[in-house]
Short mmCIF file of C-alpha atoms in Angstrom, two decimals:
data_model
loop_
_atom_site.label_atom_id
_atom_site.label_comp_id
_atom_site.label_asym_id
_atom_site.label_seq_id
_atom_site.Cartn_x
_atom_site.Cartn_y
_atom_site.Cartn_z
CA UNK A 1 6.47 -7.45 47.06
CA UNK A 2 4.96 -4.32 48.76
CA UNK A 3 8.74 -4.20 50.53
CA UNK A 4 10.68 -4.41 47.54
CA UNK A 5 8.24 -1.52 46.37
CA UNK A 6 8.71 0.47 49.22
CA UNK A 7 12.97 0.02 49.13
CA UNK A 8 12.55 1.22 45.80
CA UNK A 9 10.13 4.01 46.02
CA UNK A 10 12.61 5.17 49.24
CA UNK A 11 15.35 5.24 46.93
CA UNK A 12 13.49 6.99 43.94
CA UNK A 13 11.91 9.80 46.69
CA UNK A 14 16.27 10.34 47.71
CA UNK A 15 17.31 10.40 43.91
CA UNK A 16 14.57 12.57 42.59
CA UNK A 17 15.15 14.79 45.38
CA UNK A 18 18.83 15.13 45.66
CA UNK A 19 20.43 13.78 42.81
CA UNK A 20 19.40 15.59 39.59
CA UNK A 21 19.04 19.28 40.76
CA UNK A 22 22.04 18.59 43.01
CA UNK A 23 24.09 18.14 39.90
CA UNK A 24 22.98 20.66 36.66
CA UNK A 25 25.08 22.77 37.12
CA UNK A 26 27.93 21.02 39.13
CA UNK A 27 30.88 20.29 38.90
CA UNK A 28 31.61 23.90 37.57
CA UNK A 29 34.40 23.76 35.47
CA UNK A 30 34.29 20.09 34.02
CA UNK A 31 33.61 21.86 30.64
CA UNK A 32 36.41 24.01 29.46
CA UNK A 33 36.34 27.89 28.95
CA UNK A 34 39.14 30.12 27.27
CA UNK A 35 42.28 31.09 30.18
CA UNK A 36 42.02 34.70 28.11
CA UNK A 37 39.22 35.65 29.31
CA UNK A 38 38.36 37.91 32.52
CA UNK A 39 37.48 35.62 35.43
CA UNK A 40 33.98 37.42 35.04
CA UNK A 41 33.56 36.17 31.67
CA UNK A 42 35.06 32.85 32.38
CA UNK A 43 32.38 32.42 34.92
CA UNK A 44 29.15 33.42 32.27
CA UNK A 45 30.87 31.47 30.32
CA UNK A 46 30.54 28.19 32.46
CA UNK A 47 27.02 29.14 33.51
CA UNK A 48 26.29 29.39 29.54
CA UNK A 49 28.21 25.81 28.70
CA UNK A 50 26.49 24.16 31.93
CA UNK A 51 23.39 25.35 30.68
CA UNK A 52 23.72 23.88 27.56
CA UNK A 53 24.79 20.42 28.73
CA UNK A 54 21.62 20.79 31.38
CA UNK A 55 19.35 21.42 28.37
CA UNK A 56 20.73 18.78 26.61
CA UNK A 57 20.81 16.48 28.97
CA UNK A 58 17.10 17.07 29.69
CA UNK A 59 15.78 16.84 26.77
CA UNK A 60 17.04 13.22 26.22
CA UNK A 61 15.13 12.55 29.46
CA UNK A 62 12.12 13.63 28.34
CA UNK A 63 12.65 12.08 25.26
CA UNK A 64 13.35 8.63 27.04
CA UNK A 65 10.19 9.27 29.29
CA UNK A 66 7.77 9.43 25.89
CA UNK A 67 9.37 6.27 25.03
CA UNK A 68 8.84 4.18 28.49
CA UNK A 69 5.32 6.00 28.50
CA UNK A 70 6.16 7.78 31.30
CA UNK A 71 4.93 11.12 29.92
CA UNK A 72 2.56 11.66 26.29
CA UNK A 73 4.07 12.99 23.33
CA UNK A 74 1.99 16.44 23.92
CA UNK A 75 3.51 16.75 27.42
CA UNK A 76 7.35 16.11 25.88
CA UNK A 77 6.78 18.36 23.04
CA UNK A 78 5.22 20.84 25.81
CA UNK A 79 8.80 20.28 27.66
CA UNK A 80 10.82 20.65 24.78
CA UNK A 81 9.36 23.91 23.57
CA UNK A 82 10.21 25.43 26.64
CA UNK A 83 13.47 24.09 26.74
CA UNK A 84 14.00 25.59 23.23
CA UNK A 85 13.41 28.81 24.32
CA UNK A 86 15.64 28.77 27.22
CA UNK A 87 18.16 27.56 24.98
CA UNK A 88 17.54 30.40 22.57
CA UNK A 89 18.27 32.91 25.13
CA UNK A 90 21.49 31.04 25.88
CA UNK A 91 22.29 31.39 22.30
CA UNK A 92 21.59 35.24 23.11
CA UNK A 93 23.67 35.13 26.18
CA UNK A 94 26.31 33.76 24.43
CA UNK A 95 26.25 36.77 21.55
CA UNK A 96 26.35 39.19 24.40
CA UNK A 97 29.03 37.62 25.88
CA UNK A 98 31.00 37.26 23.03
CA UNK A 99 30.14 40.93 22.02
CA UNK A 100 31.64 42.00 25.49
CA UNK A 101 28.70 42.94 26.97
CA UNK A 102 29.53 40.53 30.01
CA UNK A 103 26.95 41.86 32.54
CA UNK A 104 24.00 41.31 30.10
CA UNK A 105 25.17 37.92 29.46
CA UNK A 106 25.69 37.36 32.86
CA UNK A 107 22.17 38.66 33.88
CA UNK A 108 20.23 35.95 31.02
CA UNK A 109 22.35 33.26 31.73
CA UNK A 110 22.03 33.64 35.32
CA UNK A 111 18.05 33.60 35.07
CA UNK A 112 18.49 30.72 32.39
CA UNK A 113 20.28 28.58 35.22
CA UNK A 114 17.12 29.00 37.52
CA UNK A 115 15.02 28.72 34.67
CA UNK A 116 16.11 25.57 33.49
CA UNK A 117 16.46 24.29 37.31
CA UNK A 118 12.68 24.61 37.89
CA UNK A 119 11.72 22.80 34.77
CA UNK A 120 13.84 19.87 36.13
CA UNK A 121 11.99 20.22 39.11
CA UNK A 122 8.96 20.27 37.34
CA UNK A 123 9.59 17.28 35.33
CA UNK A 124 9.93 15.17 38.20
CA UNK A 125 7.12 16.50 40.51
CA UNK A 126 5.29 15.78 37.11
CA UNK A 127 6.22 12.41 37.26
CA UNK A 128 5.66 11.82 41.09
CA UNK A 129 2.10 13.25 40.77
CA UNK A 130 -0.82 10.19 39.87
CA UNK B 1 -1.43 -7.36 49.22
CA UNK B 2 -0.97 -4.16 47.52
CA UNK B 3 -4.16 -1.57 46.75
CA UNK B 4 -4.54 -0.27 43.52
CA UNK B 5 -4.09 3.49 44.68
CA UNK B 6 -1.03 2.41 47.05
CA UNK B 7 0.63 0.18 43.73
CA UNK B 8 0.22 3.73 41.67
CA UNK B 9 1.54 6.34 43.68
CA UNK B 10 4.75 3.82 44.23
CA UNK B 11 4.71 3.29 40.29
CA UNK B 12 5.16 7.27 40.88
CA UNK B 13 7.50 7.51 42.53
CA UNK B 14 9.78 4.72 40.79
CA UNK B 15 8.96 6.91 37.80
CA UNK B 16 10.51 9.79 38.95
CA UNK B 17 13.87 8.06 40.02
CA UNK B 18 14.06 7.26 36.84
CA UNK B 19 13.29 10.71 35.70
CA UNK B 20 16.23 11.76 37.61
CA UNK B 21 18.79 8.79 37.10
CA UNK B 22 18.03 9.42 33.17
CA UNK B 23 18.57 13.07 33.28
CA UNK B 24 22.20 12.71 35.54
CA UNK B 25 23.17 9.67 33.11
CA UNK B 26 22.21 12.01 30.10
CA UNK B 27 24.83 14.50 31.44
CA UNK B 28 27.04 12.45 32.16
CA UNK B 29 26.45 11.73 28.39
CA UNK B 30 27.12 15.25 27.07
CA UNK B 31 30.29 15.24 29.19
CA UNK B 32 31.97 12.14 27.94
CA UNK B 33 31.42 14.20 24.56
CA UNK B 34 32.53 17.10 25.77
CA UNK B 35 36.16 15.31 26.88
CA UNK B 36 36.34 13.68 23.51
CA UNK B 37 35.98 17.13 21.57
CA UNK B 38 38.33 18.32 23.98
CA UNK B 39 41.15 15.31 23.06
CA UNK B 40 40.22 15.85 19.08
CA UNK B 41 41.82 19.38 19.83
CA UNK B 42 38.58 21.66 20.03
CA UNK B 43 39.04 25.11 21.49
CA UNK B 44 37.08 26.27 24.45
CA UNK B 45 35.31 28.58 21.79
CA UNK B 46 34.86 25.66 19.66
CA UNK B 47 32.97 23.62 22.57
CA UNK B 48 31.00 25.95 23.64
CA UNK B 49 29.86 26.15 20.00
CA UNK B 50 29.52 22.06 20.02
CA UNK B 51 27.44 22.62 23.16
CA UNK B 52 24.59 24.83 21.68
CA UNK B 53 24.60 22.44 18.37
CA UNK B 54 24.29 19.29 20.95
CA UNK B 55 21.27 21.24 22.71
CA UNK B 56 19.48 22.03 19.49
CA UNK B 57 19.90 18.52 17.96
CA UNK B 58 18.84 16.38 21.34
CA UNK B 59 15.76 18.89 21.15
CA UNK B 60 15.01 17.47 17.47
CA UNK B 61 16.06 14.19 18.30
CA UNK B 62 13.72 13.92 20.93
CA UNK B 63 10.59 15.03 19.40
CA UNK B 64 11.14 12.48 16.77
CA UNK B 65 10.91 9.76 19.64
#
C-alpha cells in the first residue's frame, strides 16, 4: 500500500511540477491568428488567444476540484474572481490590439501570461499544502 | 502501516497531480474546440472572439459547480 502511494505521489510531485506550467502557453501557434497581420501583432495575438485557452482551461480545473472536494466553494470562487479579472484585461488587450495600439497590448498581455502562470502555480502548491 | 500525517501529505500530493492532469486535459479541451471552429470555417478574428466567450462561460460554468 504505502508503495503504491509513494509510485503515485512520485508521479503527481513530476506532473504538478513539469507538466501544467510546462504547457499554458505552449505549443505557440496551435490556435490560429490572421497571416495580415505584422509578425508583432501576430505574436500579442497568440499570447492573447493562449491566454484565453489557459484561463479557460483553469477554470474547469478548479471547477472539477470543488466537485472532488479537493478545494471549498469559497476557495474556487476566490480562484475564479481572479481569473475574471485577468481575463478582463485580456479583453482590454485585445481592444488595444485591435485598435493598433500593439505595444500596449503587448505590454498587458505579456503581464497577463505571468499573471495567469503564477495562479496555476498557486493552485497546485494550494493543493500540495495539508 | 501508513501514519495518519504520512497518508495526508501523500493524499496531497496525489491531489495536485490531479490538479495538473485536469488543467492540461482541460486545454487540451479548449483546443479540440478550437480545431472544430476552425473546420466550421471561423476566421482567426472569429476564434479569438470564440476564445474570450469560452473563458467567460467556463468561469460561470464553474461557479455553478
Amino acid at each position: 500500500m504505502l508503495k503504491r502511494l509513494i509510485l503515485a505521489a512520485t508521479v503527481a510531485v513530476a506532473l504538478a511540477g513539469c507538466g501544467t506550467v510546462a504547457t499554458l502557453f505552449t505549443p505557440p501557434g496551435s490556435i490560429p491568428v490572421a497571416s495580415t497581420l505584422s509578425p508583432e501583432a501576430q505574436a500579442v495575438q497568440t499570447t492573447i488567444n493562449e491566454g484565453n485557452a489557459a484561463l479557460t482551461a483553469f477554470n474547469n480545473a478548479v471547477g472539477q476540484q470543488k466537485v472532488d472536494g479537493i478545494i471549498t466553494a469559497a476557495k474556487r470562487d476566490a480562484y475564479l474572481d481572479k481569473s475574471d479579472g485577468y481575463g478582463e484585461l485580456l479583453d482590454k488587450a485585445q481592444k488595444a490590439l485591435r485598435g493598433g495600439d500593439i505595444l500596449s497590448a503587448k505590454t498587458s498581455a505579456d503581464a497577463v501570461k505571468k499573471l495567469i502562470t503564477t495562479l496555476h502555480r498557486e493552485a497546485a502548491t494550494a493543493a500540495r499544502t495539508p | 502501516m501508513t501514519d495518519p500525517v504520512t497518508t495526508a501529505i501523500l493524499s496531497r500530493l496525489v491531489d495536485a497531480a490531479f490538479t495538473a492532469l485536469e488543467t492540461g486535459m482541460a486545454r487540451e479541451d479548449v483546443l479540440a474546440r478550437v480545431a472544430e471552429l476552425e473546420k466550421a470555417g471561423h476566421t482567426p478574428d472569429q476564434i479569438a472572439d470564440d476564445l474570450a466567450t469560452m473563458r467567460k462561460a467556463s468561469s460561470a460554468e464553474a461557479r455553478a459547480k
